Amino acid sequence: MITKRDLIVAGMTACFTLTCIFANSKTDVLDSSIFDWNDVTVKNTKTGSVRTFFRSKTATLDELECHVTTLNPGETSHPPHKHPEEEILVIKEGTVEALVNGQMKRVGPGSVIFQASNQMHSIRNVGTTPTTYHVFSWHSPGTMK
């Protein structure tokens, strides 16, 4: 025979489960948004600065990230490395040298660099003024560590 206690425990369990499901499904996913350049915090680094606009799960990706890096003349953002996520860099200003497919290529404002999954890459400011570029990277489902 089912007791009142059994019904209360079952009801509480169901409510807790549904609360967890709905809370996670709504808060973890990036919604359509606007990120005003003037509202994004600038973090100074030893090589220049970075503004992180977002880094979040989306409806179709495990993670989508957008940040803007400014590199001082002669600086590199990091040593050559590779990772599972893909990246697109859009050069806003300055001149960079980028490692792509094992070769260093020099490009300037308006240029786009695509870095494929698990391929070595790096970027260096080869100009005499700061270089600024936008970075978009994403983790397809199942590629996050």
PDB file of C-alpha atoms in Angstrom:
ATOM      1  CA  MET A   1       0.000   0.000   0.000  1.00  0.00           C
ATOM      2  CA  ILE A   2       1.271   3.497  -0.855  1.00  0.00           C
ATOM      3  CA  THR A   3       1.528   5.779   2.155  1.00  0.00           C
ATOM      4  CA  LYS A   4       1.378   9.571   2.421  1.00  0.00           C
ATOM      5  CA  ARG A   5       5.095   9.519   3.136  1.00  0.00           C
ATOM      6  CA  ASP A   6       5.756   7.655  -0.148  1.00  0.00           C
ATOM      7  CA  LEU A   7       3.716  10.227  -2.092  1.00  0.00           C
ATOM      8  CA  ILE A   8       5.487  13.155  -0.431  1.00  0.00           C
ATOM      9  CA  VAL A   9       8.954  11.685  -1.125  1.00  0.00           C
ATOM     10  CA  ALA A  10       8.022  10.938  -4.750  1.00  0.00           C
ATOM     11  CA  GLY A  11       6.594  14.443  -5.231  1.00  0.00           C
ATOM     12  CA  MET A  12       9.640  16.136  -3.724  1.00  0.00           C
ATOM     13  CA  THR A  13      11.958  14.023  -5.884  1.00  0.00           C
ATOM     14  CA  ALA A  14      10.041  14.912  -9.045  1.00  0.00           C
ATOM     15  CA  CYS A  15      10.045  18.648  -8.190  1.00  0.00           C
ATOM     16  CA  PHE A  16      13.783  18.629  -7.459  1.00  0.00           C
ATOM     17  CA  THR A  17      14.557  16.800 -10.714  1.00  0.00           C
ATOM     18  CA  LEU A  18      12.443  19.169 -12.832  1.00  0.00           C
ATOM     19  CA  THR A  19      13.938  22.231 -11.119  1.00  0.00           C
ATOM     20  CA  CYS A  20      17.472  21.038 -11.928  1.00  0.00           C
ATOM     21  CA  ILE A  21      16.599  20.284 -15.552  1.00  0.00           C
ATOM     22  CA  PHE A  22      14.900  23.626 -16.228  1.00  0.00           C
ATOM     23  CA  ALA A  23      17.446  25.710 -14.293  1.00  0.00           C
ATOM     24  CA  ASN A  24      20.388  24.199 -16.208  1.00  0.00           C
ATOM     25  CA  SER A  25      18.727  24.392 -19.617  1.00  0.00           C
ATOM     26  CA  LYS A  26      17.952  28.116 -19.314  1.00  0.00           C
ATOM     27  CA  THR A  27      20.998  29.554 -17.562  1.00  0.00           C
ATOM     28  CA  ASP A  28      23.813  27.725 -19.337  1.00  0.00           C
ATOM     29  CA  VAL A  29      22.974  28.755 -22.919  1.00  0.00           C
ATOM     30  CA  LEU A  30      24.037  32.081 -24.433  1.00  0.00           C
ATOM     31  CA  ASP A  31      20.994  33.969 -25.684  1.00  0.00           C
ATOM     32  CA  SER A  32      20.977  36.551 -28.479  1.00  0.00           C
ATOM     33  CA  SER A  33      22.943  39.475 -27.059  1.00  0.00           C
ATOM     34  CA  ILE A  34      24.728  42.742 -27.747  1.00  0.00           C
ATOM     35  CA  PHE A  35      28.132  43.415 -26.227  1.00  0.00           C
ATOM     36  CA  ASP A  36      29.066  47.108 -26.307  1.00  0.00           C
ATOM     37  CA  TRP A  37      32.814  47.682 -26.790  1.00  0.00           C
ATOM     38  CA  ASN A  38      32.753  50.387 -24.091  1.00  0.00           C
ATOM     39  CA  ASP A  39      31.168  48.067 -21.506  1.00  0.00           C
ATOM     40  CA  VAL A  40      33.680  45.214 -21.812  1.00  0.00           C
ATOM     41  CA  THR A  41      36.461  45.265 -19.224  1.00  0.00           C
ATOM     42  CA  VAL A  42      40.006  45.638 -20.543  1.00  0.00           C
ATOM     43  CA  LYS A  43      42.538  43.341 -18.879  1.00  0.00           C
ATOM     44  CA  ASN A  44      46.140  44.455 -19.310  1.00  0.00           C
ATOM     45  CA  THR A  45      48.638  41.672 -19.989  1.00  0.00           C
ATOM     46  CA  LYS A  46      52.433  41.555 -20.271  1.00  0.00           C
ATOM     47  CA  THR A  47      52.089  41.595 -24.085  1.00  0.00           C
ATOM     48  CA  GLY A  48      49.223  44.118 -24.462  1.00  0.00           C
ATOM     49  CA  SER A  49      45.581  43.678 -23.434  1.00  0.00           C
ATOM     50  CA  VAL A  50      42.492  41.514 -23.870  1.00  0.00           C
ATOM     51  CA  ARG A  51      38.732  42.104 -23.754  1.00  0.00           C
ATOM     52  CA  THR A  52      36.629  38.952 -23.253  1.00  0.00           C
ATOM     53  CA  PHE A  53      33.140  39.508 -24.652  1.00  0.00           C
ATOM     54  CA  PHE A  54      31.721  36.056 -23.867  1.00  0.00           C
ATOM     55  CA  ARG A  55      32.630  32.422 -23.299  1.00  0.00           C
ATOM     56  CA  SER A  56      29.532  30.294 -23.007  1.00  0.00           C
ATOM     57  CA  LYS A  57      27.564  27.282 -24.113  1.00  0.00           C
ATOM     58  CA  THR A  58      25.123  27.911 -26.974  1.00  0.00           C
ATOM     59  CA  ALA A  59      22.165  25.972 -28.324  1.00  0.00           C
ATOM     60  CA  THR A  60      24.445  24.109 -30.774  1.00  0.00           C
ATOM     61  CA  LEU A  61      27.961  24.341 -29.276  1.00  0.00           C
ATOM     62  CA  ASP A  62      29.563  23.191 -26.042  1.00  0.00           C
ATOM     63  CA  GLU A  63      31.299  26.598 -25.934  1.00  0.00           C
ATOM     64  CA  LEU A  64      31.535  29.736 -28.066  1.00  0.00           C
ATOM     65  CA  GLU A  65      34.106  32.404 -27.198  1.00  0.00           C
ATOM     66  CA  CYS A  66      34.791  35.907 -28.465  1.00  0.00           C
ATOM     67  CA  HIS A  67      37.642  38.078 -27.261  1.00  0.00           C
ATOM     68  CA  VAL A  68      39.712  40.926 -28.661  1.00  0.00           C
ATOM     69  CA  THR A  69      43.468  40.945 -28.182  1.00  0.00           C
ATOM     70  CA  THR A  70      45.784  43.920 -28.591  1.00  0.00           C
ATOM     71  CA  LEU A  71      49.461  43.005 -28.976  1.00  0.00           C
ATOM     72  CA  ASN A  72      52.247  45.515 -28.486  1.00  0.00           C
ATOM     73  CA  PRO A  73      54.872  45.765 -31.269  1.00  0.00           C
ATOM     74  CA  GLY A  74      57.119  42.695 -31.426  1.00  0.00           C
ATOM     75  CA  GLU A  75      54.936  40.653 -29.057  1.00  0.00           C
ATOM     76  CA  THR A  76      53.453  37.171 -29.480  1.00  0.00           C
ATOM     77  CA  SER A  77      50.230  36.167 -27.766  1.00  0.00           C
ATOM     78  CA  HIS A  78      51.585  32.686 -26.945  1.00  0.00           C
ATOM     79  CA  PRO A  79      54.092  30.128 -28.256  1.00  0.00           C
ATOM     80  CA  PRO A  80      52.959  27.895 -31.147  1.00  0.00           C
ATOM     81  CA  HIS A  81      50.360  25.435 -29.873  1.00  0.00           C
ATOM     82  CA  LYS A  82      47.325  23.422 -30.969  1.00  0.00           C
ATOM     83  CA  HIS A  83      43.942  22.509 -29.501  1.00  0.00           C
ATOM     84  CA  PRO A  84      40.739  20.749 -30.588  1.00  0.00           C
ATOM     85  CA  GLU A  85      38.638  23.899 -31.023  1.00  0.00           C
ATOM     86  CA  GLU A  86      38.743  25.899 -34.243  1.00  0.00           C
ATOM     87  CA  GLU A  87      39.378  29.652 -34.353  1.00  0.00           C
ATOM     88  CA  ILE A  88      38.790  32.592 -36.631  1.00  0.00           C
ATOM     89  CA  LEU A  89      40.855  35.754 -36.173  1.00  0.00           C
ATOM     90  CA  VAL A  90      39.883  39.037 -37.815  1.00  0.00           C
ATOM     91  CA  ILE A  91      42.670  41.617 -37.922  1.00  0.00           C
ATOM     92  CA  LYS A  92      41.288  45.043 -36.984  1.00  0.00           C
ATOM     93  CA  GLU A  93      44.522  47.054 -37.087  1.00  0.00           C
ATOM     94  CA  GLY A  94      48.241  46.502 -37.385  1.00  0.00           C
ATOM     95  CA  THR A  95      50.368  43.872 -39.118  1.00  0.00           C
ATOM     96  CA  VAL A  96      50.752  40.316 -37.881  1.00  0.00           C
ATOM     97  CA  GLU A  97      52.715  37.263 -38.824  1.00  0.00           C
ATOM     98  CA  ALA A  98      50.675  34.082 -38.298  1.00  0.00           C
ATOM     99  CA  LEU A  99      51.750  30.456 -38.307  1.00  0.00           C
ATOM    100  CA  VAL A 100      49.354  28.647 -40.679  1.00  0.00           C
ATOM    101  CA  ASN A 101      49.991  25.177 -42.115  1.00  0.00           C
ATOM    102  CA  GLY A 102      53.607  25.297 -40.984  1.00  0.00           C
ATOM    103  CA  GLN A 103      54.348  28.629 -42.701  1.00  0.00           C
ATOM    104  CA  MET A 104      54.560  32.173 -41.371  1.00  0.00           C
ATOM    105  CA  LYS A 105      52.267  34.520 -43.317  1.00  0.00           C
ATOM    106  CA  ARG A 106      52.129  38.311 -42.956  1.00  0.00           C
ATOM    107  CA  VAL A 107      48.700  40.030 -43.118  1.00  0.00           C
ATOM    108  CA  GLY A 108      47.127  43.352 -42.172  1.00  0.00           C
ATOM    109  CA  PRO A 109      43.793  45.037 -41.392  1.00  0.00           C
ATOM    110  CA  GLY A 110      40.668  43.286 -42.646  1.00  0.00           C
ATOM    111  CA  SER A 111      42.440  39.956 -43.068  1.00  0.00           C
ATOM    112  CA  VAL A 112      40.889  36.769 -41.701  1.00  0.00           C
ATOM    113  CA  ILE A 113      42.851  33.820 -40.324  1.00  0.00           C
ATOM    114  CA  PHE A 114      41.252  30.402 -39.828  1.00  0.00           C
ATOM    115  CA  GLN A 115      43.015  27.991 -37.483  1.00  0.00           C
ATOM    116  CA  ALA A 116      41.804  24.405 -37.964  1.00  0.00           C
ATOM    117  CA  SER A 117      41.427  21.874 -35.185  1.00  0.00           C
ATOM    118  CA  ASN A 118      44.656  20.385 -33.818  1.00  0.00           C
ATOM    119  CA  GLN A 119      46.998  22.357 -36.092  1.00  0.00           C
ATOM    120  CA  MET A 120      49.960  24.314 -34.737  1.00  0.00           C
ATOM    121  CA  HIS A 121      49.418  28.073 -34.787  1.00  0.00           C
ATOM    122  CA  SER A 122      50.654  31.349 -33.330  1.00  0.00           C
ATOM    123  CA  ILE A 123      50.441  35.070 -34.047  1.00  0.00           C
ATOM    124  CA  ARG A 124      52.981  37.888 -33.614  1.00  0.00           C
ATOM    125  CA  ASN A 125      52.785  41.648 -34.068  1.00  0.00           C
ATOM    126  CA  VAL A 126      55.464  42.467 -36.659  1.00  0.00           C
ATOM    127  CA  GLY A 127      54.509  46.140 -36.997  1.00  0.00           C
ATOM    128  CA  THR A 128      55.622  49.283 -35.183  1.00  0.00           C
ATOM    129  CA  THR A 129      52.193  50.041 -33.681  1.00  0.00           C
ATOM    130  CA  PRO A 130      49.824  47.939 -31.546  1.00  0.00           C
ATOM    131  CA  THR A 131      47.895  45.230 -33.394  1.00  0.00           C
ATOM    132  CA  THR A 132      44.280  44.458 -32.493  1.00  0.00           C
ATOM    133  CA  TYR A 133      42.374  41.377 -33.619  1.00  0.00           C
ATOM    134  CA  HIS A 134      39.054  39.682 -32.826  1.00  0.00           C
ATOM    135  CA  VAL A 135      39.099  35.965 -31.972  1.00  0.00           C
ATOM    136  CA  PHE A 136      36.110  33.639 -32.329  1.00  0.00           C
ATOM    137  CA  SER A 137      36.570  30.053 -31.165  1.00  0.00           C
ATOM    138  CA  TRP A 138      34.152  27.213 -30.618  1.00  0.00           C
ATOM    139  CA  HIS A 139      33.985  23.757 -29.145  1.00  0.00           C
ATOM    140  CA  SER A 140      31.770  21.455 -31.166  1.00  0.00           C
ATOM    141  CA  PRO A 141      29.767  18.984 -29.076  1.00  0.00           C
ATOM    142  CA  GLY A 142      32.041  16.432 -27.441  1.00  0.00           C
ATOM    143  CA  THR A 143      35.348  18.328 -27.948  1.00  0.00           C
ATOM    144  CA  MET A 144      35.631  19.922 -24.493  1.00  0.00           C
ATOM    145  CA  LYS A 145      38.114  18.261 -22.123  1.00  0.00           C
TER     146      LYS A 145
END
